[in-house]
């Protein structure tokens, strides 16, 4: 019932794509009428989904049903079972009527006003169209120059009201005659336009049916490939009787039956070992659609019960609503999982029996038996450690103890399967070492209270140190990456700045060519050019520092450099000061990177 084909697929129409029209009562009523009557059906007044906040118009929709090829649809029940979808056409009433009437409403002279209302009630709420865009007025029985008529199009009644609007009629006024003529012509045009729309919509429905038929054939081919797979047992069964309607060869082999025997009247209950659970699953899938069931138990023909996982859901098959199921035998997987669990348990026992610090806690008496490794891990001998739980509490870091006790108490209460904690213990030297502490209740009394808990300690101080160092290195790496990013950004800015400066310098150079020598304007441009060159030198220096420009040693004449700076120096000096220079020519030269030498 959602919109999945829409042309043209652009502009306003994009707002409607994917909209579920069956979710809105007025649209649903027209869709159900078209489906059950196998005819075009016009909806009541609606606001089209395509409408925006500009030029909002009343709207209506025309629906034509599309049925599956080859399925009967002579009765209502057959039509509902064979329904594939609808082709629909939306109408914005102002646009529709202006196209149909094409000036017949005499809007220019304002002589006759046409109003169209949805249904048989005349009110502002039911108004679909007003030729003069004025608020609708209640009909008055005594009005001499007004008439009202009803039409039914595609199963939907409309009320048309025609009103003379240019004043009252005289005794010889022919307005009523023209009113009747205009009303008749308008109704004819309206019905003609709607009839054309029905024909056009049916034509589109035929085209879409052909397209959907081709897609259906492709879908059936995909279905055949899936159905004949060797991995999943596939079945289709009736939702009401649970009778199996179709199975693949894998299903027959998996349950040890012949396909003909299965299809002769067997139900899904003949293969499930959990009838009640199967019924619950079927009802859930019927309500919610496709579901996944991770574990159920089925029974083969010889009585063997085995685990399966199921994907199932309802769909229409040969005109009937049925349930499909993909059933996978997971016996081998469950055996593998059990073997892995046993292996994990053996590995855990091996780890517990390794050279680790061990503790054995008798909960009622609080007595704890430690092994030698447990004591040596903390720099003690075994006889230096009190065999009591308070010794462990006294050695645990005070910041860690509340958290550790919380985890331990949760395990003792049966809230978690095992106890595990990373915390600090005080070494005899006064330093703190990190341990990984694991334990498990191995004995409980009749009331479920813990009697005995055993566990191990593993020194993870070195691991914690490595983790800390790795975090520092990661932080340094992040800082380096940020520095590199800043360098790249600075280089990009310098390149961009250089490009802009080149354009400025070219403009200054062109401007100087048009000015005579020894003028203030030319001297000003010369100073601007000098400043631009110095700015370019700074930018180049930045690129050189960032390693994004080549460094070349060049001879630099100091006398020439000083002479180039004189104009800037004189501009900055008071006019009362007279600056005289005595510089050798040529001056002393040095080899250096020009971009790194700040002439200013």
XYZ file of C-alpha atoms in Angstrom:
600
model
C 0.000 0.000 0.000
C 3.054 2.295 -0.080
C 3.917 4.338 -3.187
C 6.742 2.478 -4.973
C 6.364 3.688 -8.599
C 5.992 7.393 -9.313
C 6.416 9.431 -12.493
C 7.851 11.938 -12.963
C 10.240 11.058 -10.146
C 11.172 14.671 -9.343
C 10.110 17.900 -7.621
C 6.848 17.601 -5.643
C 6.526 13.875 -6.349
C 9.611 13.080 -4.290
C 7.631 14.021 -1.171
C 5.097 11.232 -1.870
C 7.510 8.384 -2.628
C 7.245 5.674 0.027
C 4.080 7.129 1.610
C 1.692 4.414 2.925
C -1.678 5.544 1.550
C -3.540 2.793 3.416
C -2.628 4.511 6.697
C -5.007 7.428 5.968
C -8.785 6.747 6.282
C -10.037 8.729 3.228
C -7.459 7.173 0.896
C -8.007 3.703 2.391
C -11.766 3.909 1.807
C -11.279 4.647 -1.904
C -8.611 1.932 -2.264
C -10.851 -0.692 -0.652
C -13.784 0.348 -2.877
C -11.629 0.061 -6.027
C -10.297 -3.326 -4.902
C -13.687 -4.837 -4.044
C -15.606 -3.392 -7.044
C -12.852 -3.914 -9.671
C -13.484 -0.351 -10.828
C -11.947 3.095 -10.720
C -12.709 4.818 -7.413
C -12.441 8.513 -6.619
C -11.440 9.483 -3.078
C -12.946 12.169 -0.880
C -11.330 15.554 -0.257
C -7.696 15.278 0.854
C -4.510 17.312 1.073
C -1.991 15.773 -1.315
C 1.338 14.696 0.154
C 2.963 16.553 -2.756
C 1.684 19.915 -1.473
C 4.210 22.432 -0.168
C 3.578 25.657 1.737
C 2.883 27.531 -1.530
C -0.373 27.501 -3.572
C -1.979 24.807 -1.395
C -5.017 23.285 -3.132
C -7.685 20.764 -2.221
C -7.046 17.416 -3.821
C -8.555 14.053 -4.693
C -7.179 10.692 -5.862
C -8.431 8.144 -8.386
C -7.479 4.497 -7.804
C -7.601 1.568 -10.250
C -6.877 -1.952 -8.866
C -4.214 -4.210 -10.384
C -4.674 -7.986 -9.975
C -2.174 -10.800 -10.454
C -2.163 -12.281 -13.928
C -4.001 -15.588 -14.206
C -5.830 -15.381 -10.869
C -9.646 -15.211 -10.777
C -11.254 -12.013 -9.502
C -14.953 -12.511 -10.101
C -15.915 -12.240 -6.420
C -14.840 -9.883 -3.641
C -12.869 -12.600 -1.843
C -11.083 -13.562 -5.073
C -10.266 -9.923 -5.787
C -8.789 -9.428 -2.348
C -6.665 -12.568 -2.717
C -5.511 -11.677 -6.250
C -4.763 -8.003 -5.568
C -1.255 -6.926 -6.519
C -1.587 -3.193 -5.933
C -3.158 -0.008 -7.276
C -2.429 2.513 -9.978
C -3.504 5.957 -8.855
C -3.654 9.487 -10.226
C -3.596 12.575 -7.959
C -5.559 15.720 -8.824
C -5.052 19.264 -7.552
C -8.581 20.610 -7.982
C -7.750 24.162 -9.084
C -5.358 22.837 -11.741
C -7.838 20.135 -12.817
C -10.848 22.451 -13.191
C -8.925 25.208 -14.936
C -7.717 22.642 -17.452
C -11.221 21.208 -17.971
C -13.172 24.496 -18.140
C -10.471 26.477 -19.943
C -12.202 29.850 -19.391
C -15.811 28.620 -19.391
C -16.290 29.858 -15.835
C -16.289 33.435 -17.172
C -13.867 34.429 -14.456
C -12.911 37.582 -16.328
C -16.453 38.981 -16.308
C -17.224 37.522 -12.828
C -20.737 36.657 -14.074
C -21.089 33.028 -13.005
C -19.424 31.437 -10.029
C -18.866 27.626 -9.911
C -18.309 25.869 -6.575
C -17.656 22.129 -6.190
C -18.149 20.307 -2.878
C -17.156 16.781 -1.889
C -20.234 14.679 -1.109
C -23.750 16.021 -0.633
C -22.959 18.589 2.087
C -22.214 22.204 1.121
C -19.747 23.719 3.583
C -16.279 25.300 3.639
C -14.889 21.992 4.968
C -16.131 20.037 1.923
C -15.260 22.662 -0.749
C -13.031 21.278 -3.513
C -13.079 24.198 -5.972
C -14.252 27.818 -6.252
C -13.928 29.547 -9.634
C -13.745 32.991 -8.010
C -11.661 31.941 -4.977
C -14.167 33.503 -2.521
C -15.437 31.902 0.697
C -18.413 29.617 0.095
C -21.790 30.914 1.259
C -24.602 28.668 2.481
C -27.136 27.851 -0.232
C -30.405 29.821 -0.089
C -33.550 28.210 -1.453
C -34.997 31.582 -2.527
C -31.979 32.654 -4.586
C -33.411 33.354 -8.093
C -30.078 33.161 -9.924
C -28.441 30.104 -8.362
C -28.761 26.403 -9.060
C -27.286 23.290 -7.441
C -26.703 19.901 -9.026
C -25.170 16.602 -7.994
C -22.897 14.356 -10.054
C -21.392 10.951 -9.288
C -18.029 10.083 -10.764
C -16.178 6.831 -10.101
C -18.406 6.108 -7.151
C -17.916 9.493 -5.460
C -20.732 12.100 -5.261
C -19.947 15.785 -5.835
C -22.226 18.789 -5.420
C -21.909 21.602 -7.982
C -23.361 25.064 -7.242
C -23.685 27.790 -9.922
C -24.375 31.400 -8.888
C -24.940 34.609 -10.918
C -22.633 37.203 -9.366
C -23.187 40.428 -11.361
C -26.361 41.681 -9.657
C -30.068 40.843 -9.485
C -32.137 39.812 -12.525
C -34.764 41.942 -14.264
C -38.042 40.608 -15.515
C -36.594 40.049 -18.998
C -33.144 38.938 -17.838
C -31.889 35.803 -19.577
C -29.315 35.110 -16.855
C -31.130 32.020 -15.674
C -31.011 30.592 -19.182
C -27.290 31.280 -19.471
C -26.796 29.873 -15.980
C -28.427 26.590 -17.006
C -26.424 26.485 -20.222
C -23.162 27.139 -18.403
C -24.005 24.619 -15.673
C -24.816 21.917 -18.215
C -21.650 22.611 -20.177
C -19.529 22.625 -17.024
C -20.966 19.318 -15.825
C -20.410 17.767 -19.267
C -16.849 18.985 -19.400
C -16.190 17.827 -15.859
C -17.593 14.358 -16.496
C -15.724 14.182 -19.790
C -12.464 15.134 -18.101
C -12.951 12.584 -15.344
C -13.899 9.884 -17.887
C -10.708 10.615 -19.819
C -8.782 10.392 -16.578
C -10.303 6.974 -15.838
C -9.355 5.717 -19.306
C -5.837 7.119 -18.963
C -5.424 5.623 -15.474
C -6.604 2.216 -16.723
C -4.086 2.420 -19.569
C -1.321 3.149 -17.080
C -2.566 0.263 -14.959
C -2.281 -2.043 -17.960
C 1.273 -0.870 -18.626
C 2.248 -1.350 -14.982
C 0.619 -4.778 -14.898
C 2.805 -5.806 -17.836
C 5.910 -4.524 -16.104
C 4.983 -6.238 -12.843
C 4.309 -9.470 -14.746
C 7.833 -9.398 -16.159
C 9.226 -8.715 -12.707
C 7.108 -11.548 -11.330
C 8.634 -13.985 -13.821
C 12.113 -12.886 -12.752
C 11.071 -13.233 -9.115
C 9.758 -16.752 -9.777
C 13.104 -17.693 -11.352
C 14.951 -16.411 -8.280
C 12.462 -18.314 -6.113
C 13.185 -21.535 -8.017
C 16.964 -21.128 -7.537
C 16.503 -20.512 -3.811
C 13.984 -23.317 -3.404
C 16.312 -25.883 -4.963
C 19.278 -25.073 -2.685
C 20.994 -27.913 -0.818
C 21.631 -26.126 2.492
C 18.192 -25.116 3.813
C 15.070 -27.217 4.105
C 12.249 -25.047 2.724
C 8.556 -25.553 3.246
C 5.299 -23.704 2.576
C 2.250 -24.477 4.700
C -1.338 -23.290 5.042
C -1.820 -20.800 7.869
C -5.226 -22.194 8.843
C -4.754 -25.956 8.558
C -0.929 -26.032 8.965
C -0.934 -28.514 6.067
C 2.278 -28.574 4.038
C 1.681 -27.305 0.481
C 5.229 -27.428 -0.904
C 8.668 -28.612 0.233
C 12.034 -28.883 -1.454
C 14.127 -32.035 -1.757
C 16.390 -30.927 1.101
C 13.355 -30.879 3.429
C 12.410 -34.427 2.441
C 15.956 -35.733 2.981
C 16.370 -33.890 6.294
C 13.250 -35.438 7.810
C 13.597 -38.848 6.178
C 10.336 -38.733 4.190
C 9.333 -38.907 0.577
C 8.117 -35.617 -0.895
C 4.878 -37.215 -2.120
C 4.198 -38.534 1.382
C 4.733 -35.101 2.915
C 2.379 -33.382 0.457
C -0.344 -36.016 0.865
C -1.688 -34.372 4.021
C 1.088 -34.049 6.614
C 1.171 -30.875 8.729
C 3.977 -28.945 10.348
C 3.121 -30.660 13.645
C 4.315 -33.959 12.146
C 7.863 -32.559 12.162
C 8.109 -30.348 15.238
C 8.832 -31.731 18.696
C 7.390 -28.580 20.330
C 3.821 -28.167 19.087
C 2.882 -25.318 21.421
C 6.030 -23.339 20.676
C 5.489 -23.909 16.949
C 1.962 -22.497 17.146
C 3.217 -19.451 19.057
C 5.937 -18.869 16.433
C 3.420 -19.151 13.578
C 1.057 -16.659 15.217
C 3.912 -14.215 15.843
C 5.122 -14.392 12.243
C 1.569 -13.958 10.960
C 1.263 -10.737 12.993
C 4.745 -9.263 12.643
C 6.090 -10.612 9.353
C 9.366 -12.481 8.862
C 11.005 -13.623 12.123
C 14.155 -15.502 13.102
C 13.995 -18.342 15.630
C 17.487 -19.273 16.839
C 16.624 -22.629 18.427
C 13.760 -25.119 18.160
C 13.669 -28.913 18.227
C 12.215 -30.949 15.347
C 11.624 -34.663 14.907
C 12.613 -36.877 11.970
C 10.454 -39.697 10.652
C 12.475 -42.230 12.680
C 11.854 -40.305 15.902
C 15.247 -38.583 16.148
C 14.958 -35.157 17.754
C 17.458 -32.565 16.526
C 18.013 -28.788 16.903
C 17.158 -26.345 14.117
C 17.128 -22.618 13.477
C 14.246 -21.157 11.468
C 13.511 -18.103 9.366
C 9.807 -17.815 8.545
C 7.085 -15.392 7.589
C 3.772 -14.991 5.727
C 3.341 -14.193 2.054
C 0.862 -14.687 -0.813
C 1.368 -17.914 -2.763
C -0.982 -18.988 -5.561
C -3.578 -16.526 -4.325
C -3.530 -17.727 -0.715
C -1.884 -16.314 2.387
C 0.591 -18.962 3.507
C 3.664 -19.302 5.708
C 7.123 -20.090 4.408
C 9.947 -21.533 6.471
C 13.695 -21.931 5.936
C 14.896 -24.607 8.355
C 18.561 -25.281 9.039
C 19.775 -28.361 10.909
C 22.283 -27.048 13.475
C 23.217 -30.386 15.051
C 26.847 -30.181 13.861
C 27.130 -26.596 15.021
C 25.763 -27.424 18.475
C 28.203 -30.308 18.789
C 31.060 -28.012 17.818
C 29.927 -25.415 20.353
C 29.773 -28.069 23.087
C 33.272 -29.268 22.208
C 34.537 -25.692 22.360
C 32.962 -25.215 25.770
C 34.605 -28.362 27.097
C 37.939 -27.267 25.664
C 37.544 -23.846 27.253
C 36.810 -25.443 30.628
C 39.915 -27.618 30.374
C 41.995 -24.590 29.418
C 40.604 -22.651 32.357
C 41.509 -25.478 34.723
C 45.025 -25.549 33.263
C 45.394 -21.826 33.870
C 44.157 -22.199 37.424
C 46.717 -24.922 38.004
C 49.650 -22.970 36.561
C 52.279 -21.124 38.589
C 49.870 -18.464 39.748
C 49.082 -17.109 43.151
C 46.099 -19.099 44.423
C 43.670 -18.555 47.244
C 41.015 -20.800 48.781
C 38.446 -18.961 50.874
C 36.168 -20.665 53.403
C 33.375 -18.071 53.501
C 31.645 -18.938 56.826
C 34.900 -18.725 58.837
C 36.634 -16.093 56.609
C 39.739 -18.347 56.640
C 41.833 -18.164 53.476
C 44.561 -20.540 52.314
C 47.199 -18.851 50.147
C 49.935 -20.614 48.216
C 53.601 -19.682 48.228
C 53.432 -17.897 44.903
C 50.658 -15.617 46.196
C 52.847 -14.496 49.108
C 56.069 -14.226 47.048
C 54.293 -12.032 44.520
C 54.010 -9.422 47.297
C 57.524 -9.967 48.689
C 56.450 -12.124 51.659
C 56.966 -15.668 52.767
C 53.877 -17.762 53.361
C 54.204 -17.673 57.164
C 54.288 -13.843 57.047
C 50.749 -13.661 55.618
C 47.784 -14.069 57.973
C 45.488 -16.832 56.602
C 42.411 -14.643 56.844
C 40.359 -12.539 54.437
C 41.310 -9.397 56.386
C 44.927 -9.846 55.236
C 43.787 -9.504 51.633
C 41.630 -6.490 52.537
C 44.541 -4.792 54.352
C 46.836 -5.214 51.338
C 44.324 -3.939 48.753
C 44.601 -0.295 47.708
C 41.940 1.722 49.577
C 40.777 3.388 46.329
C 40.192 -0.014 44.710
C 38.678 -1.928 47.633
C 35.036 -0.697 47.342
C 34.908 -1.521 43.635
C 36.486 -4.949 44.138
C 34.097 -5.828 46.975
C 31.114 -4.816 44.840
C 32.119 -7.242 42.066
C 32.897 -10.020 44.570
C 29.563 -9.592 46.387
C 27.686 -9.729 43.053
C 29.293 -13.088 42.292
C 28.636 -14.447 45.797
C 24.960 -13.491 45.355
C 24.800 -15.374 42.050
C 24.276 -12.249 39.957
C 27.346 -12.918 37.774
C 28.971 -16.230 36.835
C 32.462 -15.471 38.114
C 34.535 -12.886 39.925
C 37.228 -10.950 38.058
C 39.020 -7.740 38.979
C 42.144 -5.761 38.180
C 43.348 -3.883 41.257
C 46.445 -2.889 43.244
C 48.053 -4.713 46.183
C 50.768 -3.311 48.418
C 54.201 -4.942 48.060
C 56.385 -5.397 51.132
C 58.636 -2.676 49.697
C 55.758 -0.223 49.896
C 55.177 -0.109 46.135
C 51.874 -1.007 44.577
C 51.628 -3.886 42.102
C 48.754 -4.637 39.778
C 47.122 -8.078 39.883
C 44.441 -9.789 37.832
C 42.241 -11.495 40.419
C 39.869 -14.256 39.255
C 37.650 -16.526 41.301
C 34.529 -18.666 41.392
C 32.203 -20.186 43.965
C 32.750 -23.933 43.866
C 30.445 -24.948 46.735
C 27.127 -23.675 48.124
C 24.843 -24.883 50.906
C 21.217 -25.963 50.569
C 20.002 -22.360 50.636
C 22.400 -21.329 47.863
C 24.768 -19.457 50.163
C 28.464 -19.672 49.180
C 30.625 -21.970 51.293
C 33.887 -22.064 49.374
C 35.438 -19.736 46.789
C 38.714 -20.398 44.940
C 40.742 -18.126 42.727
C 44.099 -16.955 41.393
C 46.305 -13.870 41.262
C 48.357 -12.909 38.212
C 50.926 -10.112 38.407
C 50.088 -7.693 35.566
C 52.250 -4.773 36.706
C 54.494 -4.961 33.635
C 51.436 -5.139 31.387
C 49.927 -2.064 33.041
C 53.230 -0.228 32.617
C 53.312 -1.098 28.921
C 49.716 0.043 28.546
C 50.619 3.357 30.191
C 53.628 3.804 27.929
C 51.556 2.946 24.886
C 48.972 5.533 25.872
C 51.751 8.136 26.200
C 53.112 7.186 22.787
C 49.626 7.403 21.301
C 49.210 10.849 22.848
C 52.573 11.962 21.435
C 51.619 10.531 18.060
C 48.355 12.468 18.125
C 50.269 15.646 18.953
C 52.681 14.999 16.083
C 49.770 14.428 13.738
C 48.215 17.696 14.839
C 51.555 19.467 14.278
C 51.795 17.950 10.793
C 48.246 19.046 10.051
C 49.053 22.580 11.199
C 52.194 22.550 9.043
C 50.230 21.447 5.995
C 47.630 24.075 6.689
C 50.282 26.798 7.136
C 51.932 25.715 3.888
C 48.618 25.875 2.055
C 47.993 29.369 3.435
C 51.509 30.482 2.418
C 51.025 29.121 -1.116
C 47.682 30.870 -1.376
C 49.184 34.107 -0.027
C 52.074 33.879 -2.518
C 49.634 33.466 -5.396
C 47.700 36.538 -4.324
C 50.942 38.526 -3.914
C 52.047 37.609 -7.426
C 48.800 39.026 -8.776
C 49.305 42.215 -6.728
C 52.897 42.565 -7.870
C 51.898 42.130 -11.526
C 49.249 44.822 -11.123
C 51.746 47.176 -9.470
C 54.277 46.545 -12.186
C 51.719 47.304 -14.919
C 50.628 50.457 -13.094
C 54.243 51.704 -12.863
C 54.719 51.377 -16.615
C 51.979 53.941 -17.249
C 53.449 56.573 -14.879
C 56.323 59.003 -15.653
C 59.574 58.806 -13.804
C 60.250 60.779 -10.593
C 56.610 61.282 -9.667
C 55.077 60.802 -6.228
C 52.637 58.239 -7.589
C 55.362 56.152 -9.166
C 57.456 56.361 -5.995
C 54.436 55.232 -3.966
C 53.882 52.285 -6.301
C 57.582 51.464 -6.038
C 57.336 51.383 -2.245
C 54.213 49.177 -2.488
C 56.087 46.832 -4.824
C 58.963 46.663 -2.344
C 56.559 45.809 0.495
C 54.908 43.133 -1.631
C 58.292 41.578 -2.411
C 59.187 41.557 1.267
C 55.837 39.919 2.097
C 56.499 37.314 -0.603
C 59.918 36.732 0.940
C 58.274 36.126 4.352
C 55.835 33.675 2.761
C 58.692 31.896 0.977
C 60.599 31.785 4.248
C 57.625 30.064 5.872
C 57.459 27.503 3.071
C 61.184 26.916 3.381
C 60.860 26.382 7.141
C 58.056 23.892 6.559
C 60.187 22.034 4.004
C 57.816 22.877 1.162
C 60.265 25.054 -0.799
C 63.798 24.420 -2.095
C 66.692 26.069 -0.241
C 69.315 27.578 -2.562
C 72.347 29.568 -1.441
C 72.755 32.805 -3.355
C 75.202 35.744 -3.038
C 73.652 38.766 -1.369
C 75.174 42.268 -1.779
C 74.790 44.107 1.536
C 75.142 47.551 -0.043
C 72.376 46.803 -2.506
C 70.180 45.430 0.257
C 70.653 48.562 2.358
C 69.925 50.849 -0.592
C 66.669 48.945 -1.247
C 65.595 49.603 2.334
C 66.378 53.365 2.311
C 62.970 54.374 0.948
C 61.199 52.606 3.810
C 63.585 54.100 6.360
C 63.160 57.668 5.024
C 59.364 57.271 5.019
C 59.462 56.377 8.697
C 61.815 59.308 9.656
C 60.758 62.892 10.414
C 61.228 65.297 7.502
C 63.664 67.386 9.591
C 66.179 64.548 9.580
C 68.583 64.286 6.640
C 69.885 60.762 6.063
C 73.201 60.410 4.230
C 74.798 57.114 3.258
C 78.237 56.046 2.147
C 78.065 52.518 0.834
C 80.728 50.819 -1.306
C 79.635 49.542 -4.667
C 79.716 46.696 -5.061
C 79.346 45.903 -1.384
C 80.429 42.855 0.551
C 78.570 39.680 -0.478
C 77.473 36.639 1.544
C 76.128 33.253 0.487
C 72.787 32.598 2.203
C 69.148 31.547 1.634
C 67.444 34.750 0.537
C 64.037 33.669 1.892
C 65.507 33.396 5.397
C 67.083 36.871 5.311
C 64.703 39.548 6.531
C 65.637 42.720 4.649
C 63.275 44.820 6.711
